[in-house]
PDB file of C-alpha atoms and ligand atoms in Angstrom:
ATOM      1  CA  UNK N   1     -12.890  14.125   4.061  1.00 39.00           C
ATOM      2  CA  UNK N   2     -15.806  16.481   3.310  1.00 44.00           C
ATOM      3  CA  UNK N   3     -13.961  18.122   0.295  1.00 39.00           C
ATOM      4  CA  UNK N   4     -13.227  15.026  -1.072  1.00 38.00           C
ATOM      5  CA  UNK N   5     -16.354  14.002  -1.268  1.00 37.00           C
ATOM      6  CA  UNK N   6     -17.614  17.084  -2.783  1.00 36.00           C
ATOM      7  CA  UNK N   7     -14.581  16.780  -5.487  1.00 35.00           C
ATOM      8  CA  UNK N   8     -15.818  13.587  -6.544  1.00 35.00           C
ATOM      9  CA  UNK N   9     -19.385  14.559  -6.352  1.00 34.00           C
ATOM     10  CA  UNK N  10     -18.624  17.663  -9.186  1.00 33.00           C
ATOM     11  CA  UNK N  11     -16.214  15.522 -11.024  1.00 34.00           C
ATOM     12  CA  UNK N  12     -18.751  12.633 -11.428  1.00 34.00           C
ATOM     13  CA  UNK N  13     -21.313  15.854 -12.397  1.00 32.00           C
ATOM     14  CA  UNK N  14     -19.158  16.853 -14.403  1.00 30.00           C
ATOM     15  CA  UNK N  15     -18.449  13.218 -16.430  1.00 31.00           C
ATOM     16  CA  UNK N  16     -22.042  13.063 -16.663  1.00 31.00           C
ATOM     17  CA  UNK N  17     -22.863  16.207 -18.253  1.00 33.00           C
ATOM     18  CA  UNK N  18     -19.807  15.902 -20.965  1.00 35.00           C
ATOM     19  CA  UNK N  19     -21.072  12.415 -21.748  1.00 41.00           C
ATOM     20  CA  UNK N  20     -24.771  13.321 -22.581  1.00 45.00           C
ATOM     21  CA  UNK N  21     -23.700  16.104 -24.784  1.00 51.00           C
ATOM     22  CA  UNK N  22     -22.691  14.528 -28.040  1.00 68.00           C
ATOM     23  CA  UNK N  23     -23.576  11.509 -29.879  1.00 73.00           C
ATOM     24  CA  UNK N  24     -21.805   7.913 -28.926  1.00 77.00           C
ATOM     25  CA  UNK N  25     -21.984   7.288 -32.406  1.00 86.00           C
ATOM     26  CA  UNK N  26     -24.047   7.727 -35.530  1.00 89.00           C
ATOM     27  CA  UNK N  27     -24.467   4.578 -37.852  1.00 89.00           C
ATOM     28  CA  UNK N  28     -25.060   5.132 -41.978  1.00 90.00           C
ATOM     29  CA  UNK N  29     -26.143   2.434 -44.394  1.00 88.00           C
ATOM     30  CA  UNK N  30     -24.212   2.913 -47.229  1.00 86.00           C
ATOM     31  CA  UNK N  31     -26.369   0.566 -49.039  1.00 86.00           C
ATOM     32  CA  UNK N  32     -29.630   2.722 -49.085  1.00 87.00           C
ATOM     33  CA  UNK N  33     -28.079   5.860 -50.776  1.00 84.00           C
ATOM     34  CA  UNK N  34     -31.174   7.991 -52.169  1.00 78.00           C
ATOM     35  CA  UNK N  35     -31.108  11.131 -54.219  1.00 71.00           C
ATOM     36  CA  UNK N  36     -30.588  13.901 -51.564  1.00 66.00           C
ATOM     37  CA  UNK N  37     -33.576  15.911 -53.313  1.00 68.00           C
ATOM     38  CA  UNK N  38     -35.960  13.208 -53.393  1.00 88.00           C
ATOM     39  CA  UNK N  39     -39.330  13.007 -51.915  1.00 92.00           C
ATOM     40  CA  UNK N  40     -37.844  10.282 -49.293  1.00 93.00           C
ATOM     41  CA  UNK N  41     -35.289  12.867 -47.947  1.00 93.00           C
ATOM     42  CA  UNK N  42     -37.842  15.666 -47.676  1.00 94.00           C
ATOM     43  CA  UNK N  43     -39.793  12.595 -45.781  1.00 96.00           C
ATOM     44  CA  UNK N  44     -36.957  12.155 -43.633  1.00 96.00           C
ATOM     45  CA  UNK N  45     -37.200  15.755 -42.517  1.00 96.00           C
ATOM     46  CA  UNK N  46     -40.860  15.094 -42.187  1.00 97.00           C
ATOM     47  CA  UNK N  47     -40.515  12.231 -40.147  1.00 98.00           C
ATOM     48  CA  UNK N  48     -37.729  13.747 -37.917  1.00 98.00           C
ATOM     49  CA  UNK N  49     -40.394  16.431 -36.692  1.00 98.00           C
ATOM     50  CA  UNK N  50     -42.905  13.528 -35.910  1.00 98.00           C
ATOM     51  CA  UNK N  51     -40.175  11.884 -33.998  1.00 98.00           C
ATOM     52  CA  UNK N  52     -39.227  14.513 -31.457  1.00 98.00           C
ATOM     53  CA  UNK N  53     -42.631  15.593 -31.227  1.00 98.00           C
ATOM     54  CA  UNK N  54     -44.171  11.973 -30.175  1.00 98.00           C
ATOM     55  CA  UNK N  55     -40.877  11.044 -27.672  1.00 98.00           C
ATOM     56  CA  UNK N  56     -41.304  14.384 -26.119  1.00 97.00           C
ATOM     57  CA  UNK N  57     -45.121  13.373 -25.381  1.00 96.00           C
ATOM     58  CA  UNK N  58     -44.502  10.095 -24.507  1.00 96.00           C
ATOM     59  CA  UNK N  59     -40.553   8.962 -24.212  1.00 97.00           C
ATOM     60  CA  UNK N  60     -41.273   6.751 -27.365  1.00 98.00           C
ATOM     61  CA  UNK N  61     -43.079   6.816 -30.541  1.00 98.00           C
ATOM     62  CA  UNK N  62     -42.768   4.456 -33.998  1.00 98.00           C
ATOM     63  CA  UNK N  63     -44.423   5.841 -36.888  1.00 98.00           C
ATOM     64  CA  UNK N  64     -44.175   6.244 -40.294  1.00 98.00           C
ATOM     65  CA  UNK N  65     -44.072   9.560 -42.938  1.00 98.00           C
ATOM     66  CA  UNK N  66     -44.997   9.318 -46.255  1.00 96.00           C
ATOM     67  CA  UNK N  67     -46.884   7.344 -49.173  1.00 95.00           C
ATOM     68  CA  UNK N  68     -45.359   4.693 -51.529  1.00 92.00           C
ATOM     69  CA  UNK N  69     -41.753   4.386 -52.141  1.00 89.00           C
ATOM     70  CA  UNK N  70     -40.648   7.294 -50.427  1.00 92.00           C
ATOM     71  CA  UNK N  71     -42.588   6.269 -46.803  1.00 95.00           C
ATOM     72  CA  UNK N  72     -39.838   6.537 -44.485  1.00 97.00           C
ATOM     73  CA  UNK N  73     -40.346   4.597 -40.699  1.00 98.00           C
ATOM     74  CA  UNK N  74     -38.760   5.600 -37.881  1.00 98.00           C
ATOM     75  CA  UNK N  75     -38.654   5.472 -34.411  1.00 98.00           C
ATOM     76  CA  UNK N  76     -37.430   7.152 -31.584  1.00 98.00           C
ATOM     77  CA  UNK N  77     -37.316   6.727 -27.326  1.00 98.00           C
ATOM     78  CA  UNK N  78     -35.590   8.122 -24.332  1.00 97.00           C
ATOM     79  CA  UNK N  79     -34.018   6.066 -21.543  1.00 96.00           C
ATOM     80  CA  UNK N  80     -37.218   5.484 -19.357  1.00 95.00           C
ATOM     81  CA  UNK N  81     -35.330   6.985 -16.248  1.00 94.00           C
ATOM     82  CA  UNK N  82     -34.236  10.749 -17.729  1.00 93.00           C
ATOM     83  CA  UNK N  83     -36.436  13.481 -16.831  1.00 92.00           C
ATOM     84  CA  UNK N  84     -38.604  14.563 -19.391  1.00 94.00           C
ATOM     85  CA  UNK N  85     -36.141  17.998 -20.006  1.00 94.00           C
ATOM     86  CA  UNK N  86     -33.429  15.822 -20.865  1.00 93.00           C
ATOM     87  CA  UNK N  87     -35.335  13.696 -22.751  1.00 96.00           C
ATOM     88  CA  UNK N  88     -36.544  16.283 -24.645  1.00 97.00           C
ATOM     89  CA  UNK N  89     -32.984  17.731 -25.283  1.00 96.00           C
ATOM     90  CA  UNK N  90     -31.456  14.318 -25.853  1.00 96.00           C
ATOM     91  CA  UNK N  91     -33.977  13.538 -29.075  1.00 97.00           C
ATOM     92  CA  UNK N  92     -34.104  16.873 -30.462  1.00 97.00           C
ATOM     93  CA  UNK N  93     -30.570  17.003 -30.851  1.00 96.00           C
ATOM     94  CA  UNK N  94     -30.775  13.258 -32.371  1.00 97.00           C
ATOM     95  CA  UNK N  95     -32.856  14.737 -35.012  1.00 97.00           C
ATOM     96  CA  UNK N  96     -30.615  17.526 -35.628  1.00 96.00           C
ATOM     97  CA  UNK N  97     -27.225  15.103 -35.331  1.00 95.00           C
ATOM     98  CA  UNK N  98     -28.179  12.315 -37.406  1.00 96.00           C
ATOM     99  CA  UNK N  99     -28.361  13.424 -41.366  1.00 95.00           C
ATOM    100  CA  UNK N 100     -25.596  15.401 -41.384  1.00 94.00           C
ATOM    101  CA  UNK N 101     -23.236  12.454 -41.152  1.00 92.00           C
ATOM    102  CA  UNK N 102     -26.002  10.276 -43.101  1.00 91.00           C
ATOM    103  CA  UNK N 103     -27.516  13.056 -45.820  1.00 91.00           C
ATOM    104  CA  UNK N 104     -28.092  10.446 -48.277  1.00 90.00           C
ATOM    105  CA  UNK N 105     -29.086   7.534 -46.804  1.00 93.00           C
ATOM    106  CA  UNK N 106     -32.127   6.293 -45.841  1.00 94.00           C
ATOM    107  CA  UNK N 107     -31.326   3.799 -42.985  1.00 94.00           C
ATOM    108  CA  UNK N 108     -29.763   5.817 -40.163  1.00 95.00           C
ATOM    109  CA  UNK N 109     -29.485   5.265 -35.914  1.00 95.00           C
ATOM    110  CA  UNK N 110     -27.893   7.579 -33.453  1.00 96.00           C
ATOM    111  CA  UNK N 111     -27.099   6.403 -30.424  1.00 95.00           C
ATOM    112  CA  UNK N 112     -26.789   8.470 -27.340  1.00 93.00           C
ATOM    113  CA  UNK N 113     -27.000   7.519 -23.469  1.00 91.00           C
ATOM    114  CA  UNK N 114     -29.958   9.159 -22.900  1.00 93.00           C
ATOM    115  CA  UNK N 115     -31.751   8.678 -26.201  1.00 97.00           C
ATOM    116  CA  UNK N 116     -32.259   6.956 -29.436  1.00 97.00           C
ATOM    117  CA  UNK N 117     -33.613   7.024 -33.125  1.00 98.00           C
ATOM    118  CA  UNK N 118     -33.898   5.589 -36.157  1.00 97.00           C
ATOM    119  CA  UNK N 119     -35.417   5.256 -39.709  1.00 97.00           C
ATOM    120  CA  UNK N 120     -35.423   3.472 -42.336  1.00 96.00           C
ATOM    121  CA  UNK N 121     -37.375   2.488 -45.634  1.00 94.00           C
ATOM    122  CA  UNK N 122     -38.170  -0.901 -44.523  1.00 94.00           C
ATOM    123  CA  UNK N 123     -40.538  -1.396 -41.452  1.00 97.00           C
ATOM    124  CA  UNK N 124     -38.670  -3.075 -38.598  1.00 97.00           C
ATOM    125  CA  UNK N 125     -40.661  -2.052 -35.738  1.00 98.00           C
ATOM    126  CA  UNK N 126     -40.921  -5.535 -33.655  1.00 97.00           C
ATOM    127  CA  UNK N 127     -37.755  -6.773 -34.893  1.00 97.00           C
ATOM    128  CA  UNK N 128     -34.414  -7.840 -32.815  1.00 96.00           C
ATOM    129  CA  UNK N 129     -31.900  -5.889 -34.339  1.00 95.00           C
ATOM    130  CA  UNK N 130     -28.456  -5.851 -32.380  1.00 94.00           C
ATOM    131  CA  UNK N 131     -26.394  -3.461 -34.639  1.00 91.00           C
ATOM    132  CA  UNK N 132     -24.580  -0.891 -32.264  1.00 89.00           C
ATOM    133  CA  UNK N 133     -21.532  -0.803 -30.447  1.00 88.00           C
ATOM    134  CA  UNK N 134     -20.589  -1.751 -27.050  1.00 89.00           C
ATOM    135  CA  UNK N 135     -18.581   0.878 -24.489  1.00 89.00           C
ATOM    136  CA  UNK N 136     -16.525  -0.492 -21.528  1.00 90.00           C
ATOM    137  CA  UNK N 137     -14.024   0.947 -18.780  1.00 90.00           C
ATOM    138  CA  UNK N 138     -10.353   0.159 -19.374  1.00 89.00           C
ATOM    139  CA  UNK N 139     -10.153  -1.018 -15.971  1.00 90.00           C
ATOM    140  CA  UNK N 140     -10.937  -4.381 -14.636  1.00 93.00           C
ATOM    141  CA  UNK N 141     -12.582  -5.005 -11.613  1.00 94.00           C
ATOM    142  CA  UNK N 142      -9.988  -6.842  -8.709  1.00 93.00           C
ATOM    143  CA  UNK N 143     -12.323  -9.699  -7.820  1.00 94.00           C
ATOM    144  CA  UNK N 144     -13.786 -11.467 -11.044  1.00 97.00           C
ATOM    145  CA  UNK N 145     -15.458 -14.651  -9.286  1.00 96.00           C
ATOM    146  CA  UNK N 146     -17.663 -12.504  -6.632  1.00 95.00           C
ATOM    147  CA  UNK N 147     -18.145  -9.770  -9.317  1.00 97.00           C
ATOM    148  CA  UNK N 148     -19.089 -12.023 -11.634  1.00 97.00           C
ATOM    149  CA  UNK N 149     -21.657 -14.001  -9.734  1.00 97.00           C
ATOM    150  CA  UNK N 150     -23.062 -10.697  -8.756  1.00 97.00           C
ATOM    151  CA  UNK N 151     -23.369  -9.251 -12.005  1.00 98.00           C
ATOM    152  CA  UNK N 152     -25.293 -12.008 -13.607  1.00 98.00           C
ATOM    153  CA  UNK N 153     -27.460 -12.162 -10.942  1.00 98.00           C
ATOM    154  CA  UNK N 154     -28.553  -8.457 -11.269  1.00 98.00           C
ATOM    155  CA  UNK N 155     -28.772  -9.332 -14.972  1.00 98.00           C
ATOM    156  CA  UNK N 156     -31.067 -11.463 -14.461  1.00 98.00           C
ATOM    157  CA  UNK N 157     -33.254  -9.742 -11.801  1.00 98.00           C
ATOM    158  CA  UNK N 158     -33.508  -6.433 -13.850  1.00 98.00           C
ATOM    159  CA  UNK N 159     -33.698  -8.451 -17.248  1.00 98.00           C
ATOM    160  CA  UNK N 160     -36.954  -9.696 -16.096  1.00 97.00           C
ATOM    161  CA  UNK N 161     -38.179  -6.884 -14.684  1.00 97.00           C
ATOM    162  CA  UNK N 162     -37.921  -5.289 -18.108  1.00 97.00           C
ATOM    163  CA  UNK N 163     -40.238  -7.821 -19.675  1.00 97.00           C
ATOM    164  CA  UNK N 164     -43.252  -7.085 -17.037  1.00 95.00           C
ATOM    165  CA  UNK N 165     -45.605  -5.405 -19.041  1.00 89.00           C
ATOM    166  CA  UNK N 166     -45.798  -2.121 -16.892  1.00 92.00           C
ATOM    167  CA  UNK N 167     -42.168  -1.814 -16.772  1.00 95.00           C
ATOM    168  CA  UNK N 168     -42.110  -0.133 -20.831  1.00 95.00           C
ATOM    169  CA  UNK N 169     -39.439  -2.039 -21.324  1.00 97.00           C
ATOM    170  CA  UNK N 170     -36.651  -0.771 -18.471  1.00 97.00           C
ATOM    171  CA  UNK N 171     -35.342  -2.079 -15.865  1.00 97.00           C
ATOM    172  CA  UNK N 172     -32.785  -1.299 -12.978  1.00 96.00           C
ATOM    173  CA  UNK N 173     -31.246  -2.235 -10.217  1.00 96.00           C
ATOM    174  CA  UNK N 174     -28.230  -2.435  -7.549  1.00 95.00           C
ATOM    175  CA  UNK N 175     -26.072  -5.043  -5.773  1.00 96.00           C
ATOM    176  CA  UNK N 176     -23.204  -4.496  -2.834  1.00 94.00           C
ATOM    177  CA  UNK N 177     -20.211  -6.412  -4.140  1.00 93.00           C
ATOM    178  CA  UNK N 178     -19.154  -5.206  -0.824  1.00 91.00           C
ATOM    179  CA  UNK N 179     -19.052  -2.880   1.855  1.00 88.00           C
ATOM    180  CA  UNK N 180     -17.582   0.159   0.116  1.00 86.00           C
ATOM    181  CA  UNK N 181     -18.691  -1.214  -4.032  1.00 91.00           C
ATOM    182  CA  UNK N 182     -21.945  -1.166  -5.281  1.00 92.00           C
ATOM    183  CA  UNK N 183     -22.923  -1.988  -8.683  1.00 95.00           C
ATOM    184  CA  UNK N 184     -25.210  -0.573 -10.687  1.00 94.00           C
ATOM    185  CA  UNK N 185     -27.227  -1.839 -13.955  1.00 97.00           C
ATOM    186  CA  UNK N 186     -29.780  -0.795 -16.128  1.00 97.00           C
ATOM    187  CA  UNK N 187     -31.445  -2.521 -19.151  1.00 98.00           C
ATOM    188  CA  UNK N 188     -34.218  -1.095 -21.434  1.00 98.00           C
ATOM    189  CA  UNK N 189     -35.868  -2.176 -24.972  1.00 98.00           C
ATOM    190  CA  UNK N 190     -37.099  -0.413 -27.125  1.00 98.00           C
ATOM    191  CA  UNK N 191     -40.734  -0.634 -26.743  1.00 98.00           C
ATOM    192  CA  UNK N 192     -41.990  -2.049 -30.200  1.00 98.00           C
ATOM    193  CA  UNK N 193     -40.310  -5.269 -28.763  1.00 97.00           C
ATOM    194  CA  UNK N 194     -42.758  -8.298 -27.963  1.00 97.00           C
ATOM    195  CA  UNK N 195     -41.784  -9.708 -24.545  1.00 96.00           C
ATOM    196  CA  UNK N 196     -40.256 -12.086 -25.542  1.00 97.00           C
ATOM    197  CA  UNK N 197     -37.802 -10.920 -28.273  1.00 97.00           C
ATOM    198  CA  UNK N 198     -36.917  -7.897 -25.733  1.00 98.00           C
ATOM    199  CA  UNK N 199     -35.838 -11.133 -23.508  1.00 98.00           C
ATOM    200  CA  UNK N 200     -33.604 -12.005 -26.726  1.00 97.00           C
ATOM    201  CA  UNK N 201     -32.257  -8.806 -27.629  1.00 97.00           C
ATOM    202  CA  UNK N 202     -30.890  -8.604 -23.222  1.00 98.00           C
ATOM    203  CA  UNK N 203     -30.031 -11.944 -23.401  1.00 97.00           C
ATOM    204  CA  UNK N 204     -27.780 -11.545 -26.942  1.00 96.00           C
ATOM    205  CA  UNK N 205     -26.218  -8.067 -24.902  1.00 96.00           C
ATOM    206  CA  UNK N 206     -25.965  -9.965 -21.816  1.00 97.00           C
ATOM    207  CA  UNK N 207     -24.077 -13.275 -23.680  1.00 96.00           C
ATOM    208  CA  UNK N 208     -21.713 -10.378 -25.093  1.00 95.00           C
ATOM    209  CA  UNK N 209     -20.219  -9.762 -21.818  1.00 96.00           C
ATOM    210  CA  UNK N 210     -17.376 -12.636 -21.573  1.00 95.00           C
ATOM    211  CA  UNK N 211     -16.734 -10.624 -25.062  1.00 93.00           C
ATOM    212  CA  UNK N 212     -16.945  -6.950 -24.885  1.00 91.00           C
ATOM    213  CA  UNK N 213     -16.680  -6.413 -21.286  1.00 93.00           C
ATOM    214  CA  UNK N 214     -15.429  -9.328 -19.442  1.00 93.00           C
ATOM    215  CA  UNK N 215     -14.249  -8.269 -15.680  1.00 95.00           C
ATOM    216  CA  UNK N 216     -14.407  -4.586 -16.904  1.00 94.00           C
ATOM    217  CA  UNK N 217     -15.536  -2.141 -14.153  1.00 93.00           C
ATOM    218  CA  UNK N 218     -18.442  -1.034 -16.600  1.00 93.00           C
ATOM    219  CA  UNK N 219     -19.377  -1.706 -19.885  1.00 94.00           C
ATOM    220  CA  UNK N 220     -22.470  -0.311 -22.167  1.00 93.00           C
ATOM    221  CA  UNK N 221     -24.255  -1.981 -25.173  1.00 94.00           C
ATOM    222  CA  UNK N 222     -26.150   0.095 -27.022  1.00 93.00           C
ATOM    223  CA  UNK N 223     -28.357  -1.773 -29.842  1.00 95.00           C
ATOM    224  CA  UNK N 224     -30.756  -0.915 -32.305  1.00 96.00           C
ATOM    225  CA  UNK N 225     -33.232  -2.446 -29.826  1.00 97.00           C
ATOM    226  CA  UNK N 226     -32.253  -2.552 -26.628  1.00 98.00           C
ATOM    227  CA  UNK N 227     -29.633  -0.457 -24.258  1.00 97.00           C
ATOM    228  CA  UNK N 228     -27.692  -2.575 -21.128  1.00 97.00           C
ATOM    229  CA  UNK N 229     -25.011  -0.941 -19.141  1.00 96.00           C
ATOM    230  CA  UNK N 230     -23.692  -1.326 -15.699  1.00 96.00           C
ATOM    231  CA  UNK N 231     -21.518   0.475 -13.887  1.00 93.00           C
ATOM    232  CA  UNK N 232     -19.400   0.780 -10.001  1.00 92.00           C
ATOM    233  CA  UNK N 233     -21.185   4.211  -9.460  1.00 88.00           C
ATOM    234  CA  UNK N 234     -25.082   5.571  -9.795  1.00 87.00           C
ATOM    235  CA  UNK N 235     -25.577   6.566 -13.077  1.00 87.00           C
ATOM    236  CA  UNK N 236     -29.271   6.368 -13.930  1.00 88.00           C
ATOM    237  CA  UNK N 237     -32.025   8.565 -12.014  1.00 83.00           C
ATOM    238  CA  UNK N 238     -32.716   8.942  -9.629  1.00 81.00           C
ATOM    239  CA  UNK N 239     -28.956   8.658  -8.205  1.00 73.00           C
ATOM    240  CA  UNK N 240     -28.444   6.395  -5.427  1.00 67.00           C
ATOM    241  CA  UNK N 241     -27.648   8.807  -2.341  1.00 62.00           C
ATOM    242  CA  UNK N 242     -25.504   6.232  -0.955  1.00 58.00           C
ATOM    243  CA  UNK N 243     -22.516   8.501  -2.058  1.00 45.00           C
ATOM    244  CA  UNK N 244     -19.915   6.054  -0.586  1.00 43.00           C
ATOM    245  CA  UNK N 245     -20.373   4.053  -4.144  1.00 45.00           C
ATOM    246  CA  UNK N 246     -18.686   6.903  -5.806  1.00 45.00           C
ATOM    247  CA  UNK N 247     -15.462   5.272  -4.668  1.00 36.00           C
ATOM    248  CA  UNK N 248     -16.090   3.397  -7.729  1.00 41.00           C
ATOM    249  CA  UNK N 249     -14.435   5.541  -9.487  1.00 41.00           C
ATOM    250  CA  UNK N 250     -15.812   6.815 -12.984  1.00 42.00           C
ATOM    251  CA  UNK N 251     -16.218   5.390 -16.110  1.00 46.00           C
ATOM    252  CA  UNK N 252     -13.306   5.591 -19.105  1.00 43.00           C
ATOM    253  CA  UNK N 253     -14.553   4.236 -21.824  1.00 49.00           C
ATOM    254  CA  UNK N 254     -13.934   3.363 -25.705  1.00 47.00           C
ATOM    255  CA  UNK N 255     -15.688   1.899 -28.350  1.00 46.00           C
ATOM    256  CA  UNK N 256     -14.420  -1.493 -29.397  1.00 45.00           C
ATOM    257  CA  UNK N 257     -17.086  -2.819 -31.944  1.00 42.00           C
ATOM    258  CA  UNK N 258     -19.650  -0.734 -34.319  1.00 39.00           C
ATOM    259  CA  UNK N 259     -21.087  -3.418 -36.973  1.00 38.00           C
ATOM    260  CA  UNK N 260     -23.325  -1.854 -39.965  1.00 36.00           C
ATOM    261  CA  UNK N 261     -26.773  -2.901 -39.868  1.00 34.00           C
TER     262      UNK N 261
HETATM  263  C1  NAG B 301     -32.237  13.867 -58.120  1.00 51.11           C
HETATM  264  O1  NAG B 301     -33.516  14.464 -58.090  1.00 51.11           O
HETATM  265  C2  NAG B 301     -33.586  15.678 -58.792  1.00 51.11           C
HETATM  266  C3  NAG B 301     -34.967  16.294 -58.571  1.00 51.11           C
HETATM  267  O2  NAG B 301     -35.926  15.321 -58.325  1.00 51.11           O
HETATM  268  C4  NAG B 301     -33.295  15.417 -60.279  1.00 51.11           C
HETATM  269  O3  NAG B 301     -33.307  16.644 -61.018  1.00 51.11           O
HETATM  270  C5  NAG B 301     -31.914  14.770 -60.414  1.00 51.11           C
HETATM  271  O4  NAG B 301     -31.667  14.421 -61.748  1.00 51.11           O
HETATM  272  C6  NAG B 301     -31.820  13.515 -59.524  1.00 51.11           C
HETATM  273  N1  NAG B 301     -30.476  12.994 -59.574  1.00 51.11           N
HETATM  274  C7  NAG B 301     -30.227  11.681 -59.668  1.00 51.11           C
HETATM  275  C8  NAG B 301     -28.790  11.307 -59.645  1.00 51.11           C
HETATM  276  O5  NAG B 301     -31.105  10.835 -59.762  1.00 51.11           O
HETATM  277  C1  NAG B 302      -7.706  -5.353 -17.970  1.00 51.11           C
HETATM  278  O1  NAG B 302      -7.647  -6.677 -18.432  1.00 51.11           O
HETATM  279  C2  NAG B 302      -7.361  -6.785 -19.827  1.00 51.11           C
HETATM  280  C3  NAG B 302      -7.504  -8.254 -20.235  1.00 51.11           C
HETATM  281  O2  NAG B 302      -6.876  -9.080 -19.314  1.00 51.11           O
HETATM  282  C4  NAG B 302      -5.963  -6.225 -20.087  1.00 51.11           C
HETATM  283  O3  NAG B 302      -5.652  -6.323 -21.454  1.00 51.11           O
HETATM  284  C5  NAG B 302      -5.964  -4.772 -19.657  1.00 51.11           C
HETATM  285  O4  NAG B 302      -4.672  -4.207 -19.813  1.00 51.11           O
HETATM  286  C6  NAG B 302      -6.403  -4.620 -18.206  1.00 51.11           C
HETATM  287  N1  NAG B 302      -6.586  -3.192 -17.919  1.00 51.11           N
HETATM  288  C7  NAG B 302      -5.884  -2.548 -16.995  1.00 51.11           C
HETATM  289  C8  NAG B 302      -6.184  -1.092 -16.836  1.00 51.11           C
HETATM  290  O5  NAG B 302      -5.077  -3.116 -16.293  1.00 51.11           O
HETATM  291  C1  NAG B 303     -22.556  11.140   2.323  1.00 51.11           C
HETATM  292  O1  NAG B 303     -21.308  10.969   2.977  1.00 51.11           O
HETATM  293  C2  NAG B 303     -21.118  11.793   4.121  1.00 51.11           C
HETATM  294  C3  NAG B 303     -19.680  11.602   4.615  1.00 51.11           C
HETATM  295  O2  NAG B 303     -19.421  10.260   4.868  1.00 51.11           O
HETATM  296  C4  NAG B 303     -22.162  11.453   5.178  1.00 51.11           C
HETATM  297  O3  NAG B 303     -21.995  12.272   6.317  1.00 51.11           O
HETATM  298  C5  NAG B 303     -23.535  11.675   4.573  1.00 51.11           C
HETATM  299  O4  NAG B 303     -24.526  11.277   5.490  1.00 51.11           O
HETATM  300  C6  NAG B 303     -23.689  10.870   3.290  1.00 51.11           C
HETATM  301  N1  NAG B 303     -24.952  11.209   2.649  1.00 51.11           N
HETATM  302  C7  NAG B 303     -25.836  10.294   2.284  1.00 51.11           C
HETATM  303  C8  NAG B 303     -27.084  10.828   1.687  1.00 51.11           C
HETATM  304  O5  NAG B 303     -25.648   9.099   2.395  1.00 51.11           O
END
């Protein structure tokens, strides 16, 4: 029984390092080509080096690089729940990741578990913005009424959490769906949200569900502002050392929906 346990224990280690290493996905607007040897792409570059720099300090920053037509916003944050190594790790390779799919553009988001950032010419800091893509397991869970009920309610719980003012925009949580299942949620915005539209951008994620990941085992939306995901196993930090819940199994996942901004 022992080795069992500590097979599932490396395996789910071992999901969870493979996921954080690359990007979920990087998003171009094809709309805002610039001339790659402008002034607003050497901006870009600029910016970039702001962006790591403040997240690292602080898990979040929203700034701005440049004068005139060529000022370039951006903004970058970490899920409030990594350390600050992986934090680090996760935006620095964001800044590194996200022109070479995008070299001309100048509205550009990567989107990684751990991590975000963005930038664009126009300033959107304060905005909803629910561009992204949603994630979900291929399996379904065996009891949709009870899971249901208990899903929404931990939705709600951690959604209002988020939108205390000390919480920086994350919250998380867990609910026994029964003895041997526990499920796990997290929700975080992106912290140049208002209170209240961080309660819209959840509540538009949230609403997606019957859509994107209805009766799914897990399921992950991941939008310009704001990040929800829950899952049958720990996933966010620190892990739950109630290792039964690893019976959950582990997440499978595909992309189903990636809408330009
Ligand atoms: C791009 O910028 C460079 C240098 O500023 C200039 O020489 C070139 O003509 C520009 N190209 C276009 C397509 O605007
Ligand atoms: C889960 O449910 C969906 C929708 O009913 C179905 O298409 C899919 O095949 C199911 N997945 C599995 C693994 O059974
Ligand atoms: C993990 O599971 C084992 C085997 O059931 C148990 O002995 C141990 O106490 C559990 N550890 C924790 C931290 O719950």
């Amino acid at each position: 029984m022992h080795r069992m346990y500590n097979f599932l224990l490396l395996f789910f280690l071992s999901v969870c390092i493979a996921e954080s290493a690359g990007p979920l996905t990087t998003v171009c607007n094809d709309d805002t080509k610039t001339n790659g040897s402008s002034q607003t792409s050497r901006n870009i570059d600029l910016l970039l080096h702001k962006l790591v720099s403040g997240t690292v300090e602080n898990g979040f920053i929203a700034t701005s690089y440049g004068e005139g037509d060529a000022r370039i916003y951006g903004l970058a944050q970490c899920r409030g729940d990594v350390s600050e190594d992986d934090c680090s790790g996760c935006i620095q390779a964001a800044a590194k990741h996200i022109r070479p799919p995008c070299p001309d553009q100048t509205d550009a988001r990567i989107f990684y578990d751990n991590c975000f950032l963005r930038y664009e010419t126009v300033k959107f800091f304060g905005e909803v913005d629910v561009s992204g893509l949603h994630y979900y397991n291929i399996e379904n869970v065996t009891d949709p009424d009870v899971f249901n009920q208990k899903l929404g309610a931990l939705m709600d719980q951690i959604s209002s959490e988020a939108v205390k003012p000390s919480q920086k925009g994350l919250g998380k949580g867990k609910s026994k769906i029964s003895c041997f299942v526990t499920l796990y949620a997290l929700v975080q915005c992106t912290r140049d949200l208002s209170d209240i539209n961080c309660a819209r951008c959840l509540a538009i994620g949230i609403g997606n569900f019957p859509t994107y990941c209805n009766n799914r085992k897990g399921c992950r939306v991941l939008y310009s502002s704001c990040y929800v995901r829950y899952e049958l196993y720990p996933f966010f930090f620190p892990l739950d050392p109630e290792n039964e819940s690893l019976a959950g199994g582990f997440v499978k996942s595909k992309s189903i929906s990636a809408y330009k901004p």
